[in-house]
Tab-separated table of C-alpha atoms in Angstrom:
chain	number	residue	atom	x	y	z
A	1	MET	CA	43.393	-90.723	-6.509
A	2	SER	CA	46.820	-90.310	-7.996
A	3	TYR	CA	50.044	-90.681	-6.054
A	4	TYR	CA	51.278	-87.508	-7.747
A	5	SER	CA	48.974	-85.399	-5.560
A	6	LEU	CA	50.421	-86.725	-2.290
A	7	SER	CA	52.702	-84.559	-0.256
A	8	PHE	CA	55.859	-86.003	1.234
A	9	SER	CA	56.465	-83.106	3.594
A	10	THR	CA	56.566	-83.829	7.285
A	11	ALA	CA	53.955	-82.649	9.758
A	12	THR	CA	56.546	-80.620	11.678
A	13	GLU	CA	58.892	-77.915	10.505
A	14	HIS	CA	62.536	-79.012	10.625
A	15	THR	CA	65.489	-77.124	9.317
A	16	PRO	CA	68.344	-79.561	8.787
A	17	MET	CA	71.490	-78.603	10.671
A	18	PRO	CA	75.013	-79.454	9.562
A	19	VAL	CA	76.644	-82.315	11.428
A	20	ARG	CA	80.133	-81.523	12.725
A	21	ILE	CA	82.663	-84.125	11.692
A	22	ILE	CA	86.191	-84.387	13.040
A	23	ARG	CA	88.638	-86.699	11.347
A	24	VAL	CA	90.582	-88.763	13.915
A	25	ASN	CA	93.452	-91.204	13.832
A	26	PRO	CA	92.980	-94.061	16.336
A	27	ASP	CA	96.764	-94.565	16.451
A	28	ASP	CA	97.196	-91.092	17.996
A	29	HIS	CA	95.373	-92.162	21.207
A	30	ALA	CA	94.190	-88.547	21.594
A	31	ALA	CA	90.692	-87.104	21.990
A	32	PRO	CA	89.861	-83.898	20.126
A	33	ARG	CA	89.078	-81.018	22.505
A	34	LYS	CA	85.727	-80.372	20.740
A	35	ALA	CA	84.676	-83.999	21.394
A	36	VAL	CA	85.532	-83.740	25.082
A	37	GLU	CA	83.628	-80.439	25.341
A	38	ALA	CA	80.621	-81.962	23.560
A	39	LEU	CA	80.499	-84.916	25.964
A	40	GLN	CA	80.847	-82.691	29.015
A	41	ALA	CA	78.011	-80.513	27.690
A	42	GLY	CA	75.644	-83.485	27.320
A	43	GLY	CA	76.237	-84.074	23.612
A	44	ILE	CA	75.755	-87.263	21.595
A	45	LEU	CA	78.730	-88.476	19.576
A	46	ILE	CA	79.400	-91.047	16.887
A	47	PHE	CA	82.770	-92.772	17.244
A	48	PRO	CA	84.559	-95.932	16.183
A	49	ILE	CA	85.241	-99.136	18.056
A	50	ALA	CA	86.829	-102.287	16.605
A	51	GLU	CA	83.559	-103.581	15.122
A	52	GLY	CA	82.422	-100.278	13.577
A	53	TYR	CA	80.685	-97.065	14.655
A	54	ILE	CA	78.511	-96.616	17.729
A	55	VAL	CA	76.709	-93.714	19.350
A	56	GLY	CA	77.379	-92.525	22.885
A	57	CYS	CA	77.119	-89.841	25.540
A	58	SER	CA	78.131	-89.258	29.139
A	59	ALA	CA	77.000	-92.152	31.334
A	60	THR	CA	76.349	-89.817	34.256
A	61	ASP	CA	74.196	-87.310	32.391
A	62	GLU	CA	70.561	-88.449	32.672
A	63	THR	CA	69.341	-85.920	30.091
A	64	ALA	CA	71.977	-87.039	27.580
A	65	ARG	CA	71.144	-90.724	28.171
A	66	ARG	CA	67.452	-90.013	27.688
A	67	ARG	CA	68.186	-88.164	24.463
A	68	LEU	CA	70.467	-90.988	23.261
A	69	CYS	CA	67.581	-93.400	23.767
A	70	GLU	CA	65.127	-91.135	21.910
A	71	VAL	CA	67.506	-90.656	18.971
A	72	THR	CA	68.405	-94.331	18.559
A	73	GLY	CA	65.217	-95.977	19.762
A	74	VAL	CA	67.026	-98.098	22.349
A	75	ALA	CA	65.525	-98.660	25.794
A	76	GLN	CA	67.461	-97.285	28.796
A	77	ARG	CA	67.919	-100.814	30.132
A	78	ASP	CA	69.637	-101.832	26.878
A	79	LEU	CA	72.324	-99.152	26.971
A	80	ARG	CA	75.880	-100.433	27.480
A	81	TYR	CA	78.383	-98.619	29.705
A	82	LEU	CA	82.083	-98.176	29.056
A	83	ALA	CA	84.733	-96.931	31.465
A	84	ALA	CA	88.409	-96.139	31.018
A	85	SER	CA	89.461	-97.790	34.294
A	86	ARG	CA	88.167	-99.845	37.208
A	87	GLU	CA	88.101	-96.684	39.314
A	88	GLN	CA	85.941	-94.902	36.726
A	89	ALA	CA	83.634	-97.931	36.503
A	90	ALA	CA	83.304	-98.008	40.316
A	91	ARG	CA	81.931	-94.422	40.267
A	92	LEU	CA	78.948	-95.589	38.157
A	93	SER	CA	75.748	-96.949	39.605
A	94	MET	CA	75.499	-99.402	36.672
A	95	PRO	CA	77.830	-102.198	35.477
A	96	ALA	CA	80.446	-101.029	32.982
A	97	SER	CA	82.994	-102.737	30.756
A	98	ILE	CA	86.532	-101.474	30.659
A	99	SER	CA	87.153	-100.335	27.054
A	100	VAL	CA	90.384	-101.024	25.197
A	101	ASP	CA	89.337	-99.218	21.974
A	102	PRO	CA	91.570	-96.175	21.464
A	103	ILE	CA	88.965	-93.534	20.579
A	104	PRO	CA	86.461	-94.116	23.411
A	105	LEU	CA	89.340	-94.731	25.820
A	106	ALA	CA	90.912	-91.379	24.923
A	107	LEU	CA	87.539	-89.637	25.241
A	108	MET	CA	86.827	-91.109	28.671
A	109	ARG	CA	90.266	-90.287	29.989
A	110	ALA	CA	90.241	-86.717	28.668
A	111	ALA	CA	86.677	-85.988	29.848
A	112	ASP	CA	87.044	-88.032	33.056
A	113	LEU	CA	83.696	-89.711	32.543
A	114	ALA	CA	82.293	-93.047	31.481
A	115	LEU	CA	80.158	-93.489	28.381
A	116	ALA	CA	76.670	-94.820	27.740
A	117	VAL	CA	76.723	-96.404	24.291
A	118	THR	CA	74.552	-98.183	21.737
A	119	THR	CA	74.467	-98.955	18.050
A	120	CYS	CA	72.474	-96.638	15.785
A	121	ARG	CA	69.652	-99.232	15.634
A	122	PRO	CA	68.773	-101.405	18.625
A	123	GLY	CA	69.914	-105.019	18.267
A	124	GLN	CA	72.031	-104.411	15.162
A	125	ALA	CA	75.785	-104.508	14.749
A	126	PRO	CA	77.827	-101.335	14.730
A	127	ALA	CA	77.740	-99.479	11.416
A	128	PRO	CA	80.756	-99.905	9.089
A	129	THR	CA	81.217	-96.138	8.579
A	130	ALA	CA	80.334	-92.937	10.403
A	131	GLN	CA	78.367	-91.878	7.315
A	132	HIS	CA	76.019	-94.834	7.770
A	133	VAL	CA	75.156	-93.646	11.275
A	134	VAL	CA	74.659	-90.052	10.105
A	135	PHE	CA	72.421	-91.261	7.304
A	136	ILE	CA	70.255	-93.120	9.821
A	137	LEU	CA	70.239	-90.606	12.697
A	138	GLY	CA	70.633	-87.373	10.729
A	139	ASP	CA	71.367	-84.100	12.493
A	140	SER	CA	70.289	-85.375	15.898
A	141	ILE	CA	73.968	-86.117	16.517
A	142	ASP	CA	76.179	-83.378	17.953
A	143	LEU	CA	79.569	-84.554	16.698
A	144	VAL	CA	81.104	-87.313	14.598
A	145	LEU	CA	84.598	-88.691	15.124
A	146	ASP	CA	85.448	-90.263	11.786
A	147	ALA	CA	88.387	-92.691	11.523
A	148	GLY	CA	87.399	-94.038	8.102
A	149	ALA	CA	85.796	-97.413	7.360
A	150	ALA	CA	85.710	-99.904	10.203
A	151	ARG	CA	88.877	-101.877	10.610
A	152	PRO	CA	90.198	-104.005	13.463
A	153	LEU	CA	91.502	-101.237	15.804
A	154	MET	CA	91.866	-103.421	18.909
A	155	ALA	CA	89.737	-105.891	20.825
A	156	ALA	CA	86.529	-104.135	21.820
A	157	ALA	CA	84.642	-104.164	25.082
A	158	VAL	CA	81.233	-103.606	23.481
A	159	ARG	CA	79.723	-106.649	21.774
């Protein structure tokens, strides 16, 4: 049998969807309205922290958390939780770190919710660019906040 006769098509029909990307400046300390709306609607976002890019959703949305786990392959117990303040962390039923990274901090303040986060692959470091995460996760992501290649933004709460 020749390899030339093999088909590389998938068993399921999938029409690739465009991934929405919003360019952000971490120094602005502002969250784009579309990102806040996506989080409040149960969306999954890619965004930068000091170490690189991670994936997250609303910590209080069970459906979004389940979808985040399916997309990244992480177990629910291995999700990390970020909050913008002690008061926001106290509203969660799970332990949360207080974030100091400008992008997630702005998102959590604007949306008034904590985040469940993970890297795009369980047990690996955050990706150096948003494009790396999109390459791995494809169009299963609802929105990308792209601040360019990873650079030391501030000390991060997620390790």
